[in-house]
Amino acid sequence: MTLAAAETYTGTTTVTGGILRLAGGSRLAGGALAVTGGGVDLNGQTQTVGALSGGAGGAITLGGGTLTVDQAGDSTFGGVLSGAGSLIKTGSGRLTLTGTNSASGGVAVDGGTLAVGDAANPGASIASATVAAGATLTGTGTIGGDVANAGILAPSGTLAIGGSYRQASSGRLVIEVSPSTASQVRLGGAAHLAGTLTLAYDPGVYTTRRYTIVEAASVDGGFGTITGTAPAGTRQTLGYSANAVTLPLTGATTTVAPTVTGVVPAIGIAMLTNGQSANTLLFSHLAERRGGSGTDTATPSLAQLAFAGDDRDLGQILAGLPQAVAALGGWMRVTGGTGSVDGATGYGTSGGGFLAGVDRQATEHLIVGVAAGYSRNRLYAHDGGHGTLDSPRLSVYGSYGLDPRWSADASLGYAFDSISSRRATALGIAGASHSGHEGSAQAELRGTLPAATVDLIPTVGVRYVVLAEQGYSESGALGNDLTVASALHQSAQPFAGLAVTRRFTADDGTRWTPEAALEAARELVPSGAAALTAGNGAFTASPTAPSRDRLTAGLALDVSQDGSLAGRIAYQALLPTGNAVTHTVSAGLRYQF
């Protein structure tokens, strides 16, 4: 297929087979270009695209033309660039080339990052490269010709350069140093050095060692500035010889601990809090099902979204249906909030989700039901890491009426937790995705006691959550990536609360029921440190857990008319009696047929 004019369409140009050829004066639209099969022939034309991607089966023939990739995001092109033309990388994003590219015009890295190969594709290659100020060239592949660097060269292993390497005074060479090895530039030609050398030390246990960071046919000049602090107790120097630059590290055995680890232990604590909060929603509903208002104040999650309501009077309308159907009722509620835990490795959260259920009057005294829901919460560690927590959950529950004023309630639940985390390090973003299995249980005794013009609703009980968190390994930050061991997290909280409600009836029959509640709880299980490894070292990341003694307050207002339509709005807060604060606002409607 041949294009004969300048195209004006928007969107991505995708080539999956055959050849898309540009005739004289023609060009593709400026959107992304994806070549997953077949090829694109620029036919000597100049072309700019918004991003470049594709697999090993794709090919781009430049002829004598120039392809400019001006992308803000990250992508990988595994195909082949060929011809006498050149590639220009602009924009703030990262383009990774994993194929063997023969385009003789080379690559100009004018913005963002260009990676030649990666750990899975060390055989990637380009012909030559220039790096502008503010841009970065990285990778583990091969550059056949010369490299001129006025920006940043940061090999992610051994980067081979067939020709010479010339670093300008504005240029920077970034070398990753681990306890056992260091990244390296290996040259077939001369190394002309100036500018800055940055040494980035990975976590691990360091001993005396000599690293070779540059190998060349000859070395002239030298680095004017060296940045990067040697591990405590060691001394770093640079050695220049006729064909190498070495980094001798001498001194006592010392350990470099990983940084920005606050998100690692915070994940388990946040998931436990979310599990406790899901149980609280069930018990709030059961209070309404039994005829009380419910407190809604037990440990609110730092961020949640749920649904609640009540159709228990449906059986009055469906009297002609079988008794099993007539006894069913549905409920739903919506809430959301934010919160934070202060401390050296503290964190904040925000997010949303839902919970809905159906139950029935199984016997004169027993109500049984099942609920399902989903929540998504975002976690922001104070040291810079962050995570996303997704939890679909399922619960069964029941309430047994001991007498008209007292009931015993219980629930059992399961949630599958899907967790992703990101940490910003000196060598890039370390990210991982993993999962956990969560079990929960709660039991409480609840009463409704008339007192003068109000009802007092006392509660006492215990709630328990256990989370089996899967171990995981990060990627994306080379030697700063962590491997985190699997862990078992637990939370057990005895609690006691008291709510006060009063019902008012307006002249038009509208019923207004305000509520104020207070609950005290104590966490019995201390939070443990996360076990992790980095490089050749084993480390722990200690959490900042919420204070073990917790006091929660809530205000709510129920409004109903004619027994069919009801609304509820509520506010709950974990009071700042310790290092944690939460704020949760909820609102909902209930319609009874």
PDB file of N, CA and C in Angstrom, residues 330-416:
ATOM      1  N   GLY A 330     -32.984  -6.887  50.712  1.00  0.00           N
ATOM      2  CA  GLY A 330     -31.706  -6.463  50.145  1.00  0.00           C
ATOM      3  C   GLY A 330     -31.233  -5.174  50.788  1.00  0.00           C
ATOM      4  N   TRP A 331     -29.936  -4.921  50.759  1.00  0.00           N
ATOM      5  CA  TRP A 331     -29.398  -3.702  51.360  1.00  0.00           C
ATOM      6  C   TRP A 331     -28.196  -3.189  50.584  1.00  0.00           C
ATOM      7  N   MET A 332     -27.969  -1.895  50.699  1.00  0.00           N
ATOM      8  CA  MET A 332     -26.837  -1.279  50.027  1.00  0.00           C
ATOM      9  C   MET A 332     -26.511   0.068  50.676  1.00  0.00           C
ATOM     10  N   ARG A 333     -25.231   0.463  50.568  1.00  0.00           N
ATOM     11  CA  ARG A 333     -24.767   1.714  51.179  1.00  0.00           C
ATOM     12  C   ARG A 333     -23.593   2.274  50.378  1.00  0.00           C
ATOM     13  N   VAL A 334     -23.418   3.593  50.389  1.00  0.00           N
ATOM     14  CA  VAL A 334     -22.304   4.228  49.690  1.00  0.00           C
ATOM     15  C   VAL A 334     -21.554   5.138  50.659  1.00  0.00           C
ATOM     16  N   THR A 335     -20.241   5.005  50.740  1.00  0.00           N
ATOM     17  CA  THR A 335     -19.402   5.850  51.599  1.00  0.00           C
ATOM     18  C   THR A 335     -18.048   6.080  50.949  1.00  0.00           C
ATOM     19  N   GLY A 336     -17.307   7.031  51.433  1.00  0.00           N
ATOM     20  CA  GLY A 336     -15.952   7.286  50.952  1.00  0.00           C
ATOM     21  C   GLY A 336     -15.189   8.156  51.923  1.00  0.00           C
ATOM     22  N   GLY A 337     -13.871   8.102  51.897  1.00  0.00           N
ATOM     23  CA  GLY A 337     -13.108   8.896  52.848  1.00  0.00           C
ATOM     24  C   GLY A 337     -11.606   8.834  52.619  1.00  0.00           C
ATOM     25  N   THR A 338     -10.885   9.535  53.475  1.00  0.00           N
ATOM     26  CA  THR A 338      -9.433   9.576  53.426  1.00  0.00           C
ATOM     27  C   THR A 338      -8.878   9.498  54.837  1.00  0.00           C
ATOM     28  N   GLY A 339      -7.584   9.310  54.945  1.00  0.00           N
ATOM     29  CA  GLY A 339      -6.960   9.289  56.265  1.00  0.00           C
ATOM     30  C   GLY A 339      -5.459   9.206  56.160  1.00  0.00           C
ATOM     31  N   SER A 340      -4.791   9.250  57.314  1.00  0.00           N
ATOM     32  CA  SER A 340      -3.337   9.177  57.335  1.00  0.00           C
ATOM     33  C   SER A 340      -2.860   8.604  58.649  1.00  0.00           C
ATOM     34  N   VAL A 341      -1.666   8.013  58.604  1.00  0.00           N
ATOM     35  CA  VAL A 341      -0.952   7.518  59.775  1.00  0.00           C
ATOM     36  C   VAL A 341       0.391   8.231  59.805  1.00  0.00           C
ATOM     37  N   ASP A 342       0.646   8.974  60.867  1.00  0.00           N
ATOM     38  CA  ASP A 342       1.870   9.755  60.958  1.00  0.00           C
ATOM     39  C   ASP A 342       3.014   8.912  61.515  1.00  0.00           C
ATOM     40  N   GLY A 343       4.227   9.228  61.076  1.00  0.00           N
ATOM     41  CA  GLY A 343       5.411   8.524  61.551  1.00  0.00           C
ATOM     42  C   GLY A 343       6.483   8.515  60.490  1.00  0.00           C
ATOM     43  N   ALA A 344       7.660   8.016  60.854  1.00  0.00           N
ATOM     44  CA  ALA A 344       8.794   8.007  59.930  1.00  0.00           C
ATOM     45  C   ALA A 344       8.477   7.254  58.655  1.00  0.00           C
ATOM     46  N   THR A 345       7.723   6.174  58.752  1.00  0.00           N
ATOM     47  CA  THR A 345       7.308   5.416  57.567  1.00  0.00           C
ATOM     48  C   THR A 345       5.783   5.416  57.483  1.00  0.00           C
ATOM     49  N   GLY A 346       5.181   6.566  57.781  1.00  0.00           N
ATOM     50  CA  GLY A 346       3.727   6.682  57.751  1.00  0.00           C
ATOM     51  C   GLY A 346       3.187   6.705  56.338  1.00  0.00           C
ATOM     52  N   TYR A 347       1.872   6.829  56.226  1.00  0.00           N
ATOM     53  CA  TYR A 347       1.234   6.771  54.921  1.00  0.00           C
ATOM     54  C   TYR A 347      -0.160   7.387  54.999  1.00  0.00           C
ATOM     55  N   GLY A 348      -0.729   7.648  53.844  1.00  0.00           N
ATOM     56  CA  GLY A 348      -2.105   8.089  53.726  1.00  0.00           C
ATOM     57  C   GLY A 348      -2.823   7.237  52.699  1.00  0.00           C
ATOM     58  N   THR A 349      -4.150   7.240  52.740  1.00  0.00           N
ATOM     59  CA  THR A 349      -4.912   6.473  51.757  1.00  0.00           C
ATOM     60  C   THR A 349      -6.137   7.251  51.307  1.00  0.00           C
ATOM     61  N   SER A 350      -6.652   6.863  50.162  1.00  0.00           N
ATOM     62  CA  SER A 350      -7.930   7.356  49.652  1.00  0.00           C
ATOM     63  C   SER A 350      -8.430   6.338  48.643  1.00  0.00           C
ATOM     64  N   GLY A 351      -9.729   6.328  48.383  1.00  0.00           N
ATOM     65  CA  GLY A 351     -10.231   5.374  47.400  1.00  0.00           C
ATOM     66  C   GLY A 351     -11.720   5.132  47.469  1.00  0.00           C
ATOM     67  N   GLY A 352     -12.174   3.997  46.990  1.00  0.00           N
ATOM     68  CA  GLY A 352     -13.596   3.681  46.942  1.00  0.00           C
ATOM     69  C   GLY A 352     -13.894   2.236  46.642  1.00  0.00           C
ATOM     70  N   GLY A 353     -15.181   1.855  46.708  1.00  0.00           N
ATOM     71  CA  GLY A 353     -15.599   0.483  46.464  1.00  0.00           C
ATOM     72  C   GLY A 353     -17.086   0.279  46.687  1.00  0.00           C
ATOM     73  N   PHE A 354     -17.571  -0.934  46.829  1.00  0.00           N
ATOM     74  CA  PHE A 354     -18.984  -1.172  47.091  1.00  0.00           C
ATOM     75  C   PHE A 354     -19.187  -2.465  47.866  1.00  0.00           C
ATOM     76  N   LEU A 355     -20.329  -2.538  48.545  1.00  0.00           N
ATOM     77  CA  LEU A 355     -20.740  -3.737  49.268  1.00  0.00           C
ATOM     78  C   LEU A 355     -22.254  -3.808  49.237  1.00  0.00           C
ATOM     79  N   ALA A 356     -22.808  -4.961  48.906  1.00  0.00           N
ATOM     80  CA  ALA A 356     -24.256  -5.143  48.847  1.00  0.00           C
ATOM     81  C   ALA A 356     -24.594  -6.562  49.278  1.00  0.00           C
ATOM     82  N   GLY A 357     -25.794  -6.767  49.833  1.00  0.00           N
ATOM     83  CA  GLY A 357     -26.144  -8.089  50.326  1.00  0.00           C
ATOM     84  C   GLY A 357     -27.622  -8.370  50.282  1.00  0.00           C
ATOM     85  N   VAL A 358     -27.955  -9.628  50.549  1.00  0.00           N
ATOM     86  CA  VAL A 358     -29.339 -10.071  50.646  1.00  0.00           C
ATOM     87  C   VAL A 358     -29.448 -11.007  51.839  1.00  0.00           C
ATOM     88  N   ASP A 359     -30.541 -10.896  52.610  1.00  0.00           N
ATOM     89  CA  ASP A 359     -30.716 -11.766  53.760  1.00  0.00           C
ATOM     90  C   ASP A 359     -32.185 -12.143  53.915  1.00  0.00           C
ATOM     91  N   ARG A 360     -32.466 -13.081  54.815  1.00  0.00           N
ATOM     92  CA  ARG A 360     -33.843 -13.527  55.029  1.00  0.00           C
ATOM     93  C   ARG A 360     -34.034 -13.913  56.492  1.00  0.00           C
ATOM     94  N   GLN A 361     -35.286 -13.843  56.889  1.00  0.00           N
ATOM     95  CA  GLN A 361     -35.683 -14.271  58.228  1.00  0.00           C
ATOM     96  C   GLN A 361     -35.840 -15.792  58.178  1.00  0.00           C
ATOM     97  N   ALA A 362     -34.771 -16.510  58.604  1.00  0.00           N
ATOM     98  CA  ALA A 362     -34.782 -17.963  58.492  1.00  0.00           C
ATOM     99  C   ALA A 362     -35.720 -18.600  59.501  1.00  0.00           C
ATOM    100  N   THR A 363     -35.733 -18.101  60.731  1.00  0.00           N
ATOM    101  CA  THR A 363     -36.650 -18.563  61.777  1.00  0.00           C
ATOM    102  C   THR A 363     -37.159 -17.344  62.522  1.00  0.00           C
ATOM    103  N   GLU A 364     -37.946 -17.569  63.519  1.00  0.00           N
ATOM    104  CA  GLU A 364     -38.495 -16.453  64.283  1.00  0.00           C
ATOM    105  C   GLU A 364     -37.387 -15.589  64.880  1.00  0.00           C
ATOM    106  N   HIS A 365     -36.272 -16.202  65.274  1.00  0.00           N
ATOM    107  CA  HIS A 365     -35.198 -15.465  65.932  1.00  0.00           C
ATOM    108  C   HIS A 365     -33.968 -15.253  65.063  1.00  0.00           C
ATOM    109  N   LEU A 366     -33.840 -15.983  63.949  1.00  0.00           N
ATOM    110  CA  LEU A 366     -32.583 -16.008  63.197  1.00  0.00           C
ATOM    111  C   LEU A 366     -32.714 -15.337  61.832  1.00  0.00           C
ATOM    112  N   ILE A 367     -31.790 -14.414  61.560  1.00  0.00           N
ATOM    113  CA  ILE A 367     -31.635 -13.793  60.251  1.00  0.00           C
ATOM    114  C   ILE A 367     -30.298 -14.255  59.671  1.00  0.00           C
ATOM    115  N   VAL A 368     -30.281 -14.709  58.420  1.00  0.00           N
ATOM    116  CA  VAL A 368     -29.050 -15.109  57.753  1.00  0.00           C
ATOM    117  C   VAL A 368     -28.935 -14.360  56.433  1.00  0.00           C
ATOM    118  N   GLY A 369     -27.701 -14.128  55.979  1.00  0.00           N
ATOM    119  CA  GLY A 369     -27.519 -13.395  54.733  1.00  0.00           C
ATOM    120  C   GLY A 369     -26.147 -13.590  54.129  1.00  0.00           C
ATOM    121  N   VAL A 370     -25.993 -13.052  52.927  1.00  0.00           N
ATOM    122  CA  VAL A 370     -24.725 -13.098  52.204  1.00  0.00           C
ATOM    123  C   VAL A 370     -24.506 -11.731  51.565  1.00  0.00           C
ATOM    124  N   ALA A 371     -23.259 -11.294  51.543  1.00  0.00           N
ATOM    125  CA  ALA A 371     -22.913  -9.987  50.968  1.00  0.00           C
ATOM    126  C   ALA A 371     -21.688 -10.132  50.088  1.00  0.00           C
ATOM    127  N   ALA A 372     -21.597  -9.308  49.056  1.00  0.00           N
ATOM    128  CA  ALA A 372     -20.446  -9.285  48.158  1.00  0.00           C
ATOM    129  C   ALA A 372     -20.096  -7.842  47.852  1.00  0.00           C
ATOM    130  N   GLY A 373     -18.842  -7.592  47.563  1.00  0.00           N
ATOM    131  CA  GLY A 373     -18.441  -6.224  47.273  1.00  0.00           C
ATOM    132  C   GLY A 373     -17.058  -6.133  46.687  1.00  0.00           C
ATOM    133  N   TYR A 374     -16.626  -4.908  46.499  1.00  0.00           N
ATOM    134  CA  TYR A 374     -15.331  -4.619  45.884  1.00  0.00           C
ATOM    135  C   TYR A 374     -14.868  -3.248  46.383  1.00  0.00           C
ATOM    136  N   SER A 375     -13.585  -3.116  46.643  1.00  0.00           N
ATOM    137  CA  SER A 375     -13.046  -1.812  47.019  1.00  0.00           C
ATOM    138  C   SER A 375     -11.718  -1.584  46.310  1.00  0.00           C
ATOM    139  N   ARG A 376     -11.439  -0.339  46.049  1.00  0.00           N
ATOM    140  CA  ARG A 376     -10.134   0.073  45.516  1.00  0.00           C
ATOM    141  C   ARG A 376      -9.627   1.219  46.385  1.00  0.00           C
ATOM    142  N   ASN A 377      -8.429   1.059  46.915  1.00  0.00           N
ATOM    143  CA  ASN A 377      -7.816   2.079  47.746  1.00  0.00           C
ATOM    144  C   ASN A 377      -6.420   2.391  47.224  1.00  0.00           C
ATOM    145  N   ARG A 378      -6.042   3.624  47.344  1.00  0.00           N
ATOM    146  CA  ARG A 378      -4.688   4.056  46.962  1.00  0.00           C
ATOM    147  C   ARG A 378      -3.921   4.438  48.222  1.00  0.00           C
ATOM    148  N   LEU A 379      -2.695   3.980  48.282  1.00  0.00           N
ATOM    149  CA  LEU A 379      -1.842   4.188  49.448  1.00  0.00           C
ATOM    150  C   LEU A 379      -0.648   5.034  49.045  1.00  0.00           C
ATOM    151  N   TYR A 380      -0.356   6.053  49.851  1.00  0.00           N
ATOM    152  CA  TYR A 380       0.747   6.972  49.565  1.00  0.00           C
ATOM    153  C   TYR A 380       1.679   6.984  50.772  1.00  0.00           C
ATOM    154  N   ALA A 381       2.826   6.325  50.659  1.00  0.00           N
ATOM    155  CA  ALA A 381       3.801   6.321  51.747  1.00  0.00           C
ATOM    156  C   ALA A 381       4.478   7.680  51.831  1.00  0.00           C
ATOM    157  N   HIS A 382       4.750   8.123  53.042  1.00  0.00           N
ATOM    158  CA  HIS A 382       5.331   9.444  53.227  1.00  0.00           C
ATOM    159  C   HIS A 382       6.744   9.549  52.650  1.00  0.00           C
ATOM    160  N   ASP A 383       7.425   8.416  52.463  1.00  0.00           N
ATOM    161  CA  ASP A 383       8.790   8.492  51.908  1.00  0.00           C
ATOM    162  C   ASP A 383       8.800   8.439  50.383  1.00  0.00           C
ATOM    163  N   GLY A 384       7.638   8.411  49.757  1.00  0.00           N
ATOM    164  CA  GLY A 384       7.573   8.529  48.306  1.00  0.00           C
ATOM    165  C   GLY A 384       7.009   7.332  47.559  1.00  0.00           C
ATOM    166  N   GLY A 385       6.904   6.154  48.175  1.00  0.00           N
ATOM    167  CA  GLY A 385       6.307   5.012  47.493  1.00  0.00           C
ATOM    168  C   GLY A 385       4.790   5.105  47.477  1.00  0.00           C
ATOM    169  N   HIS A 386       4.151   4.344  46.605  1.00  0.00           N
ATOM    170  CA  HIS A 386       2.694   4.325  46.571  1.00  0.00           C
ATOM    171  C   HIS A 386       2.207   2.968  46.093  1.00  0.00           C
ATOM    172  N   GLY A 387       0.945   2.677  46.371  1.00  0.00           N
ATOM    173  CA  GLY A 387       0.375   1.389  45.989  1.00  0.00           C
ATOM    174  C   GLY A 387      -1.102   1.506  45.698  1.00  0.00           C
ATOM    175  N   THR A 388      -1.630   0.503  45.007  1.00  0.00           N
ATOM    176  CA  THR A 388      -3.064   0.397  44.720  1.00  0.00           C
ATOM    177  C   THR A 388      -3.544  -0.953  45.223  1.00  0.00           C
ATOM    178  N   LEU A 389      -4.638  -0.951  45.982  1.00  0.00           N
ATOM    179  CA  LEU A 389      -5.149  -2.144  46.635  1.00  0.00           C
ATOM    180  C   LEU A 389      -6.565  -2.409  46.136  1.00  0.00           C
ATOM    181  N   ASP A 390      -6.776  -3.530  45.457  1.00  0.00           N
ATOM    182  CA  ASP A 390      -8.092  -3.922  44.938  1.00  0.00           C
ATOM    183  C   ASP A 390      -8.561  -5.181  45.649  1.00  0.00           C
ATOM    184  N   SER A 391      -9.803  -5.157  46.164  1.00  0.00           N
ATOM    185  CA  SER A 391     -10.272  -6.269  47.005  1.00  0.00           C
ATOM    186  C   SER A 391     -11.731  -6.619  46.729  1.00  0.00           C
ATOM    187  N   PRO A 392     -12.002  -7.602  45.873  1.00  0.00           N
ATOM    188  CA  PRO A 392     -13.344  -8.177  45.852  1.00  0.00           C
ATOM    189  C   PRO A 392     -13.517  -9.070  47.078  1.00  0.00           C
ATOM    190  N   ARG A 393     -14.715  -9.055  47.675  1.00  0.00           N
ATOM    191  CA  ARG A 393     -14.902  -9.821  48.904  1.00  0.00           C
ATOM    192  C   ARG A 393     -16.300 -10.440  48.954  1.00  0.00           C
ATOM    193  N   LEU A 394     -16.415 -11.486  49.776  1.00  0.00           N
ATOM    194  CA  LEU A 394     -17.666 -12.211  49.975  1.00  0.00           C
ATOM    195  C   LEU A 394     -17.797 -12.535  51.456  1.00  0.00           C
ATOM    196  N   SER A 395     -18.991 -12.337  52.020  1.00  0.00           N
ATOM    197  CA  SER A 395     -19.221 -12.593  53.445  1.00  0.00           C
ATOM    198  C   SER A 395     -20.557 -13.286  53.646  1.00  0.00           C
ATOM    199  N   VAL A 396     -20.616 -14.100  54.680  1.00  0.00           N
ATOM    200  CA  VAL A 396     -21.884 -14.649  55.171  1.00  0.00           C
ATOM    201  C   VAL A 396     -22.049 -14.150  56.593  1.00  0.00           C
ATOM    202  N   TYR A 397     -23.304 -13.931  57.003  1.00  0.00           N
ATOM    203  CA  TYR A 397     -23.525 -13.340  58.302  1.00  0.00           C
ATOM    204  C   TYR A 397     -24.870 -13.792  58.869  1.00  0.00           C
ATOM    205  N   GLY A 398     -25.036 -13.574  60.146  1.00  0.00           N
ATOM    206  CA  GLY A 398     -26.284 -13.945  60.790  1.00  0.00           C
ATOM    207  C   GLY A 398     -26.504 -13.143  62.058  1.00  0.00           C
ATOM    208  N   SER A 399     -27.765 -13.080  62.472  1.00  0.00           N
ATOM    209  CA  SER A 399     -28.142 -12.380  63.692  1.00  0.00           C
ATOM    210  C   SER A 399     -29.190 -13.211  64.416  1.00  0.00           C
ATOM    211  N   TYR A 400     -28.955 -13.463  65.695  1.00  0.00           N
ATOM    212  CA  TYR A 400     -29.897 -14.262  66.488  1.00  0.00           C
ATOM    213  C   TYR A 400     -30.481 -13.391  67.598  1.00  0.00           C
ATOM    214  N   GLY A 401     -31.797 -13.246  67.571  1.00  0.00           N
ATOM    215  CA  GLY A 401     -32.479 -12.453  68.573  1.00  0.00           C
ATOM    216  C   GLY A 401     -32.591 -13.189  69.893  1.00  0.00           C
ATOM    217  N   LEU A 402     -31.901 -12.691  70.918  1.00  0.00           N
ATOM    218  CA  LEU A 402     -31.955 -13.323  72.238  1.00  0.00           C
ATOM    219  C   LEU A 402     -33.248 -12.976  72.963  1.00  0.00           C
ATOM    220  N   ASP A 403     -33.716 -11.736  72.783  1.00  0.00           N
ATOM    221  CA  ASP A 403     -35.012 -11.277  73.284  1.00  0.00           C
ATOM    222  C   ASP A 403     -35.329 -10.026  72.485  1.00  0.00           C
ATOM    223  N   PRO A 404     -36.438  -9.351  72.708  1.00  0.00           N
ATOM    224  CA  PRO A 404     -36.777  -8.188  71.876  1.00  0.00           C
ATOM    225  C   PRO A 404     -35.748  -7.072  71.903  1.00  0.00           C
ATOM    226  N   ARG A 405     -34.873  -7.018  72.930  1.00  0.00           N
ATOM    227  CA  ARG A 405     -33.946  -5.906  73.037  1.00  0.00           C
ATOM    228  C   ARG A 405     -32.491  -6.269  72.749  1.00  0.00           C
ATOM    229  N   TRP A 406     -32.133  -7.539  72.700  1.00  0.00           N
ATOM    230  CA  TRP A 406     -30.748  -7.949  72.539  1.00  0.00           C
ATOM    231  C   TRP A 406     -30.609  -8.951  71.399  1.00  0.00           C
ATOM    232  N   SER A 407     -29.481  -8.876  70.676  1.00  0.00           N
ATOM    233  CA  SER A 407     -29.189  -9.832  69.610  1.00  0.00           C
ATOM    234  C   SER A 407     -27.704 -10.156  69.618  1.00  0.00           C
ATOM    235  N   ALA A 408     -27.381 -11.347  69.140  1.00  0.00           N
ATOM    236  CA  ALA A 408     -25.994 -11.774  68.955  1.00  0.00           C
ATOM    237  C   ALA A 408     -25.738 -11.904  67.458  1.00  0.00           C
ATOM    238  N   ASP A 409     -24.759 -11.174  66.943  1.00  0.00           N
ATOM    239  CA  ASP A 409     -24.480 -11.116  65.509  1.00  0.00           C
ATOM    240  C   ASP A 409     -23.085 -11.670  65.212  1.00  0.00           C
ATOM    241  N   ALA A 410     -22.923 -12.289  64.041  1.00  0.00           N
ATOM    242  CA  ALA A 410     -21.629 -12.854  63.661  1.00  0.00           C
ATOM    243  C   ALA A 410     -21.492 -12.854  62.147  1.00  0.00           C
ATOM    244  N   SER A 411     -20.227 -12.841  61.663  1.00  0.00           N
ATOM    245  CA  SER A 411     -19.960 -12.896  60.223  1.00  0.00           C
ATOM    246  C   SER A 411     -18.652 -13.605  59.963  1.00  0.00           C
ATOM    247  N   LEU A 412     -18.545 -14.178  58.758  1.00  0.00           N
ATOM    248  CA  LEU A 412     -17.311 -14.762  58.239  1.00  0.00           C
ATOM    249  C   LEU A 412     -17.123 -14.232  56.823  1.00  0.00           C
ATOM    250  N   GLY A 413     -15.881 -13.845  56.462  1.00  0.00           N
ATOM    251  CA  GLY A 413     -15.664 -13.271  55.144  1.00  0.00           C
ATOM    252  C   GLY A 413     -14.353 -13.707  54.518  1.00  0.00           C
ATOM    253  N   TYR A 414     -14.290 -13.562  53.195  1.00  0.00           N
ATOM    254  CA  TYR A 414     -13.078 -13.836  52.426  1.00  0.00           C
ATOM    255  C   TYR A 414     -12.915 -12.733  51.390  1.00  0.00           C
ATOM    256  N   ALA A 415     -11.668 -12.306  51.169  1.00  0.00           N
ATOM    257  CA  ALA A 415     -11.362 -11.340  50.120  1.00  0.00           C
ATOM    258  C   ALA A 415     -10.096 -11.760  49.409  1.00  0.00           C
ATOM    259  N   PHE A 416     -10.075 -11.533  48.110  1.00  0.00           N
ATOM    260  CA  PHE A 416      -8.858 -11.714  47.312  1.00  0.00           C
ATOM    261  C   PHE A 416      -8.286 -10.330  47.064  1.00  0.00           C
TER     262      PHE A 416
END
